Coordinates of C-alpha atoms in Angstrom, one line a residue:
X1 CA 23.4 18.1 35.0
X2 CA 25.8 17.0 37.6
X3 CA 29.8 17.9 36.6
X4 CA 31.8 14.6 35.8
X5 CA 35.2 15.8 37.4
X6 CA 36.6 12.7 35.8
X7 CA 35.9 13.8 32.2
X8 CA 37.7 17.2 33.2
X9 CA 40.4 15.4 34.7
X10 CA 40.8 13.2 32.0
X11 CA 40.4 15.6 29.1
X12 CA 43.4 17.6 31.1
X13 CA 45.7 14.7 31.7
X14 CA 45.2 13.1 27.7
X15 CA 46.4 16.8 26.4
X16 CA 49.2 16.9 28.8
X17 CA 50.2 13.7 27.5
X18 CA 51.0 15.3 24.1
X19 CA 53.9 17.1 25.5
X20 CA 56.1 14.1 26.5
X21 CA 55.5 12.9 23.3
X22 CA 56.3 15.7 21.2
X23 CA 59.1 16.1 23.4
X24 CA 59.9 12.7 22.9
X25 CA 59.7 12.4 19.1
X26 CA 63.3 15.0 19.3
X27 CA 65.1 12.4 21.2
X28 CA 64.8 9.5 18.6
X29 CA 67.0 9.3 15.6
X30 CA 63.6 8.8 13.1
X31 CA 62.3 11.9 14.6
X32 CA 64.4 13.9 11.7
X33 CA 61.8 12.6 9.7
X34 CA 59.2 14.4 11.6
X35 CA 60.9 17.5 12.6
X36 CA 63.6 17.6 10.0
X37 CA 65.8 17.7 13.1
X38 CA 66.6 15.9 16.5
X39 CA 68.6 16.2 19.7
X40 CA 72.1 15.6 19.8
X41 CA 71.7 13.2 22.7
X42 CA 69.3 10.5 21.6
X43 CA 67.6 8.0 24.2
X44 CA 67.7 4.2 23.3
X45 CA 64.7 1.9 22.1
X46 CA 62.8 2.4 25.3
X47 CA 61.7 5.9 23.9
X48 CA 60.7 4.5 20.8
X49 CA 58.5 1.8 22.3
X50 CA 56.9 4.7 24.4
X51 CA 56.2 6.7 21.5
X52 CA 54.4 4.0 19.8
X53 CA 52.5 3.0 22.9
X54 CA 51.1 6.7 23.3
X55 CA 50.5 6.9 19.5
X56 CA 48.7 4.1 19.8
X57 CA 45.6 5.6 21.4
X58 CA 46.7 8.9 22.4
X59 CA 45.0 10.8 19.3
X60 CA 41.7 8.4 19.3
X61 CA 41.6 9.3 22.9
X62 CA 41.7 13.1 22.0
X63 CA 38.8 12.8 19.7
X64 CA 37.1 10.8 21.7
X65 CA 37.1 13.0 24.9
X66 CA 36.4 16.1 22.4
X67 CA 33.6 14.5 21.0
X68 CA 32.2 13.6 24.9
X69 CA 32.8 17.1 25.2
X70 CA 30.8 18.5 22.1
X71 CA 28.1 16.5 23.6
X72 CA 27.9 18.4 26.8
X73 CA 28.4 21.3 24.8
X74 CA 24.9 20.9 22.9
X75 CA 23.1 21.1 26.3
X76 CA 22.2 24.7 25.1
X77 CA 21.2 24.1 21.6
X78 CA 22.4 22.7 18.2
X79 CA 21.5 25.4 15.5
X80 CA 23.4 27.6 13.4
X81 CA 24.1 29.9 16.5
X82 CA 25.9 26.9 18.2
X83 CA 27.7 25.6 15.0
X84 CA 29.1 29.1 14.5
X85 CA 30.2 29.6 17.9
X86 CA 32.1 26.4 17.7
X87 CA 33.5 26.4 14.5
X88 CA 34.8 30.2 15.3
X89 CA 36.4 29.0 18.2
X90 CA 38.1 26.3 16.4
X91 CA 39.2 28.4 13.7
X92 CA 40.6 31.5 15.4
X93 CA 43.3 29.8 16.9
X94 CA 43.9 27.8 13.9
X95 CA 44.4 30.5 11.5
X96 CA 46.0 32.4 13.9
X97 CA 48.4 29.4 15.3
X98 CA 48.9 28.6 11.1
X99 CA 50.3 32.0 10.4
X100 CA 51.8 33.3 13.8
X101 CA 52.7 30.9 16.4
X102 CA 53.7 28.2 14.2
X103 CA 56.3 30.5 12.5
X104 CA 58.2 30.5 15.5
X105 CA 58.4 26.6 15.5
X106 CA 59.0 26.5 11.5
X107 CA 62.2 29.0 11.9
X108 CA 63.5 26.8 14.8
X109 CA 63.4 24.0 12.1
X110 CA 65.1 26.7 9.2
X111 CA 67.8 27.3 11.7
X112 CA 68.6 23.9 12.7
X113 CA 68.6 23.0 8.9
X114 CA 71.1 25.7 7.9
X115 CA 68.4 27.6 6.4
X116 CA 70.3 31.2 6.1
X117 CA 67.1 33.8 6.0
X118 CA 66.7 35.9 9.2
X119 CA 63.3 35.6 11.0
X120 CA 61.8 38.9 9.1
X121 CA 62.5 37.4 5.8
X122 CA 61.4 33.9 6.7
X123 CA 58.0 35.2 8.4
X124 CA 57.6 36.9 5.2
X125 CA 57.7 34.0 3.3
X126 CA 55.8 32.1 5.7
X127 CA 52.9 34.8 5.6
X128 CA 52.7 35.0 2.0
X129 CA 53.8 31.6 0.4
X130 CA 51.9 29.3 3.1
X131 CA 52.6 25.6 2.5
X132 CA 50.2 22.8 4.0
X133 CA 53.1 21.7 6.7
X134 CA 52.9 25.2 8.1
X135 CA 49.7 23.8 9.6
X136 CA 51.9 21.4 12.3
X137 CA 50.0 20.3 15.1
X138 CA 46.9 22.4 14.5
X139 CA 45.8 19.8 11.7
X140 CA 43.6 18.5 15.1
X141 CA 41.8 22.0 14.9
X142 CA 41.0 21.7 11.6
X143 CA 40.1 18.0 11.7
X144 CA 37.8 18.9 14.8
X145 CA 36.0 21.5 12.6
X146 CA 35.3 19.2 9.9
X147 CA 34.1 16.4 12.1
X148 CA 31.7 18.9 13.9
X149 CA 30.3 19.6 10.4
X150 CA 29.9 16.3 9.6
X151 CA 28.4 15.1 12.4
X152 CA 25.8 18.1 12.7
X153 CA 23.3 15.4 12.0
X154 CA 24.4 13.1 14.8
X155 CA 23.8 16.2 17.3
X156 CA 20.0 16.1 16.4
X157 CA 19.7 12.9 17.8
X158 CA 20.7 13.9 21.2
X159 CA 17.4 13.2 23.0
X160 CA 17.1 9.8 21.1
X161 CA 20.5 8.3 22.2
X162 CA 19.8 9.6 25.8
X163 CA 16.8 7.9 26.0
X164 CA 17.2 4.6 23.6
X165 CA 17.9 1.5 26.3
X166 CA 21.5 0.5 24.7
X167 CA 23.9 -1.3 26.8
X168 CA 27.5 -0.1 26.9
X169 CA 28.9 -3.5 25.7
X170 CA 26.9 -3.3 22.7
X171 CA 27.7 0.7 22.4
X172 CA 31.7 -0.1 22.6
X173 CA 31.3 -3.3 20.6
X174 CA 29.6 -1.5 17.6
X175 CA 31.6 1.6 18.0
X176 CA 35.1 -0.8 17.7
X177 CA 33.2 -2.8 14.6
X178 CA 33.3 0.7 12.6
X179 CA 36.4 1.5 13.9
X180 CA 38.2 -1.9 12.9
X181 CA 36.2 -1.8 9.1
X182 CA 37.6 1.7 8.7
X183 CA 41.3 0.7 9.2
X184 CA 40.8 -2.6 7.2
X185 CA 38.9 -1.0 4.2
X186 CA 41.1 2.2 4.0
X187 CA 44.5 1.8 5.1
X188 CA 45.7 -0.5 2.8
X189 CA 45.2 2.2 0.0
X190 CA 46.0 5.7 2.1
X191 CA 48.7 6.2 4.1
X192 CA 48.1 8.6 7.0
X193 CA 50.8 11.1 8.7
X194 CA 48.9 13.5 10.8
X195 CA 45.2 12.6 10.8
X196 CA 45.0 12.2 6.9
X197 CA 44.6 9.4 4.7
X198 CA 42.9 6.1 6.6
X199 CA 43.2 8.1 9.9
X200 CA 40.7 11.0 9.0
X201 CA 37.8 8.1 8.6
X202 CA 39.1 6.2 11.9
X203 CA 39.4 9.3 13.9
X204 CA 36.2 10.5 12.9
X205 CA 34.7 7.2 14.2
X206 CA 36.2 8.0 17.7
X207 CA 34.8 11.8 17.7
X208 CA 31.3 10.5 16.9
X209 CA 31.4 7.5 19.2
X210 CA 32.7 10.0 21.8
X211 CA 29.4 12.2 21.6
X212 CA 27.4 8.9 21.6
X213 CA 29.1 7.6 24.8
X214 CA 28.5 11.1 25.9
X215 CA 24.9 10.8 25.4
X216 CA 25.3 7.3 27.8
X217 CA 27.9 8.4 29.7
X218 CA 26.4 7.1 33.1
X219 CA 26.1 3.9 32.0
X220 CA 29.5 3.9 30.0
X221 CA 31.5 5.2 33.2
X222 CA 30.0 2.8 35.4
X223 CA 30.9 -0.2 33.0
X224 CA 34.1 1.0 32.8
X225 CA 35.0 1.9 36.4
X226 CA 33.5 -2.0 37.2
X227 CA 35.7 -3.5 35.0
X228 CA 38.6 -1.4 34.7
X229 CA 41.3 -4.1 35.6
X230 CA 40.3 -6.4 33.3
X231 CA 39.9 -3.7 30.6
X232 CA 43.7 -2.4 31.7
X233 CA 45.1 -6.1 31.1
X234 CA 43.3 -6.5 27.8
X235 CA 44.7 -3.0 26.4
X236 CA 48.1 -4.2 27.8
X237 CA 47.9 -7.5 25.9
X238 CA 46.6 -6.1 22.8
X239 CA 49.4 -3.6 22.3
X240 CA 51.7 -5.9 23.3
X241 CA 50.0 -8.1 20.3
X242 CA 49.9 -5.4 18.0
X243 CA 54.0 -4.3 18.7
X244 CA 54.9 -8.1 18.3
X245 CA 53.3 -8.3 14.9
X246 CA 55.0 -5.1 13.7
X247 CA 58.4 -5.9 14.8
X248 CA 58.1 -9.5 13.1
X249 CA 57.2 -7.6 9.7
X250 CA 59.9 -5.0 10.4
X251 CA 62.4 -7.9 10.8
X252 CA 61.4 -9.7 7.6
X253 CA 61.2 -6.4 5.7
X254 CA 61.6 -2.9 7.1
X255 CA 59.9 -1.1 4.2
X256 CA 56.8 -3.7 4.6
X257 CA 56.8 -3.0 8.1
X258 CA 57.0 1.0 7.7
X259 CA 53.9 0.7 5.2
X260 CA 52.1 -1.7 7.7
X261 CA 52.4 0.7 10.5
X262 CA 51.7 3.9 8.2
X263 CA 49.3 2.6 5.6
X264 CA 49.3 2.7 2.0
X265 CA 51.1 -0.3 1.0
X266 CA 48.6 -1.6 -2.2
X267 CA 49.9 1.4 -4.3
X268 CA 53.4 0.4 -3.0
X269 CA 53.2 -3.3 -4.4
X270 CA 53.5 -4.5 -1.1
X271 CA 51.9 -7.3 0.9
X272 CA 52.6 -7.3 4.0
X273 CA 51.6 -10.5 6.8
X274 CA 49.1 -9.9 9.2
X275 CA 48.1 -6.9 7.5
X276 CA 44.3 -7.7 8.3
X277 CA 44.8 -8.9 11.9
X278 CA 46.7 -5.7 12.7
X279 CA 44.6 -3.4 11.2
X280 CA 41.6 -5.4 13.4
X281 CA 43.7 -5.1 16.5
X282 CA 44.8 -1.4 15.7
X283 CA 41.4 -0.6 16.6
X284 CA 41.2 -2.9 19.5
X285 CA 44.2 -1.6 21.2
X286 CA 43.1 2.2 20.5
X287 CA 39.6 1.1 22.2
X288 CA 40.6 -0.9 24.9
X289 CA 42.9 1.9 26.3
X290 CA 40.3 4.7 25.7
X291 CA 37.9 2.8 27.7
X292 CA 40.2 1.9 30.2
X293 CA 41.3 5.8 30.7
X294 CA 37.2 6.4 30.8
X295 CA 37.4 3.8 34.0
X296 CA 40.5 4.8 35.5
X297 CA 39.3 8.5 35.7
X298 CA 35.5 7.4 36.9
X299 CA 37.3 5.2 39.6
X300 CA 39.9 7.8 41.0
X301 CA 39.4 11.1 39.8
X302 CA 35.4 11.9 40.0
X303 CA 35.7 14.3 43.0
X304 CA 35.1 18.4 43.2
X305 CA 38.3 20.2 42.3
X306 CA 38.6 23.8 41.9
X307 CA 42.3 23.2 40.5
X308 CA 40.7 21.1 37.4
X309 CA 38.4 23.4 36.5
X310 CA 40.9 25.9 35.6
X311 CA 43.1 23.4 34.0
X312 CA 40.3 22.3 32.3
X313 CA 40.1 26.2 30.6
X314 CA 43.6 26.2 29.9
X315 CA 43.9 22.7 27.9
X316 CA 43.2 24.3 24.7
X317 CA 45.3 27.2 24.9
X318 CA 48.0 25.1 26.4
X319 CA 47.6 22.7 23.3
X320 CA 47.7 25.5 20.6
X321 CA 51.0 27.2 22.6
X322 CA 53.2 23.9 23.2
X323 CA 54.1 22.7 19.9
X324 CA 56.3 25.9 18.8
X325 CA 57.7 26.0 22.3
X326 CA 58.7 22.3 21.9
X327 CA 60.6 23.2 18.6
X328 CA 62.5 26.1 19.9
X329 CA 63.5 24.4 22.9
X330 CA 64.4 21.5 21.2
X331 CA 66.6 23.6 19.0
X332 CA 67.9 25.4 21.7
X333 CA 68.7 22.4 24.0
X334 CA 70.5 20.7 21.2
X335 CA 73.2 23.1 21.7
X336 CA 74.2 21.5 25.0
X337 CA 75.8 18.1 25.7
X338 CA 74.2 16.6 29.0
X339 CA 72.7 13.1 29.1
X340 CA 69.8 13.0 27.0
X341 CA 67.6 12.1 30.0
X342 CA 68.4 15.1 31.8
X343 CA 68.0 17.2 29.0
X344 CA 64.4 15.4 28.0
X345 CA 63.2 16.3 31.3
X346 CA 64.6 19.9 31.2
X347 CA 62.6 20.5 28.1
X348 CA 59.6 18.7 29.1
X349 CA 59.5 21.6 32.2
X350 CA 60.4 24.4 30.1
X351 CA 57.4 23.5 27.6
X352 CA 54.8 23.2 30.4
X353 CA 56.1 26.2 32.2
X354 CA 56.2 28.5 28.9
X355 CA 53.1 27.5 28.0
X356 CA 51.6 28.3 30.9
X357 CA 53.1 31.1 31.3
X358 CA 51.9 32.3 28.0
X359 CA 48.4 31.3 28.8
X360 CA 48.4 33.3 32.0
X361 CA 49.5 36.4 30.1
X362 CA 47.0 35.7 27.3
X363 CA 44.4 35.3 29.9
X364 CA 44.7 38.8 31.0
X365 CA 44.1 40.6 27.3
X366 CA 40.5 39.9 26.9
X367 CA 39.0 39.2 23.7
X368 CA 42.6 38.7 22.5
X369 CA 42.8 35.6 24.5
X370 CA 40.8 33.4 21.8
X371 CA 43.7 33.9 19.4
X372 CA 45.2 30.9 21.3
X373 CA 42.0 29.2 22.1
X374 CA 41.0 31.1 25.6
X375 CA 37.8 32.2 26.5
X376 CA 35.8 34.1 29.5
X377 CA 35.8 32.4 32.9
X378 CA 32.0 32.7 33.2
X379 CA 31.6 29.8 30.6
X380 CA 31.7 26.1 31.1
X381 CA 33.7 24.4 28.1
X382 CA 34.5 20.4 28.3
X383 CA 35.4 20.1 24.7
X384 CA 38.4 21.2 22.7

C-alpha cells in the first residue's frame, strides 16, 4: 500500500492546532470556567471566535484522522493481539499522564487559585485521592480506547468496505446523516463538557466514519481534492450560519444560548430557538471542515517527506505532553504584564519548544518512552 503523506501531514497539523486552541482559552475571560484561571492580559472577541471556529471541527477531525489511522493499522490483522497492542498503546500514557504529568498542570491551577499546599502534599492527594477532572486533555485517549473496542466489529468488515462500490458522496452524506441524528436526538438531554454527554455518540460517528473513509481513502481523497474550493466555501458559510444562529439566541437570553451550545437544555426547562436547525448545522459544519481538510491535504501535501515521518512519530507524545506545559506556562506568563498578543505568541512558542524537547529526551529512554506515547522508530503508525 502506497504511503499517503497527505494524511501524515494532516494528522500532524490537526494535532498541532491543539496548542493554539488550548493556549487561546487562557486569554479569554470565560476561560476561567475551564482552567479556573486565565492570563492577566486578555484578548478581545476575535480570540473567542477563533476558539469557537476551531472547536466546531477540531475534535471531530481528530477522531476522524484517528479512525483513518486505525484502518491503516489493521493491515496486519484485527485479532486479540492487535486489540491488546492498541489498547496498551493508549492506556499506558493515559494512566501515566493522569497520575504524573497532569499533576504539574493541576498544581499550576492550585497555585493560581491560592491553594496553600506545597507540591509534594498536592501530588500525594493527586495520587491517592484522584478525581475525574485530573484526566484533563487525556479524556481523548480514554475515548479512543472505548471507541476502538466498540468499533471492533466494524474492523472485521475491512475487506468488505474496501471492495464495496460506494461513491464518496453517498458515504459522506450517510455519515453526515448519522452525525446529525446523534446530535438532534441526544444533545437536548445531555450536555457535553469534554467528549461526554451527547459528544460521546457524536465523536464515535467520526471515529467509525474515519475507519470507513480509510477503507475508501483513494476515492474520498480524490473527491475532496477535486471539490476542495467548493467544500471550503461551504464550510465557511456553514460556520457563519452556525455562529449567527447562536448569537441570536445568546442575545435573546444568554443562559439559553449557553445551553444551545453545550446541550442539555431539556433538563433545564429551556427551549432554544432554532435548536433542531442548529444541531443539524453543527454536524454539517464539522463534516464540511473535515472533508475540506482532507481535500487541502490531498491537493498540497501528498509529497514524500522525511520530516513528516519524524513529526508523525512525535505527534502522540506531543499531545500527551503539551497540556501540562500549557497550564504551567500560562501560570508563569500571567505574572508579567506585556501586551496580550506578545504573551500569547511567547507561550505558544514555549509550549511547542518544551513539548518537543521533552519528547526528544523521552525518545532516548528506550521502553520508558511508551509512558508518554513514544514508540520504536521501526514501526509505522498513522493513528493516535
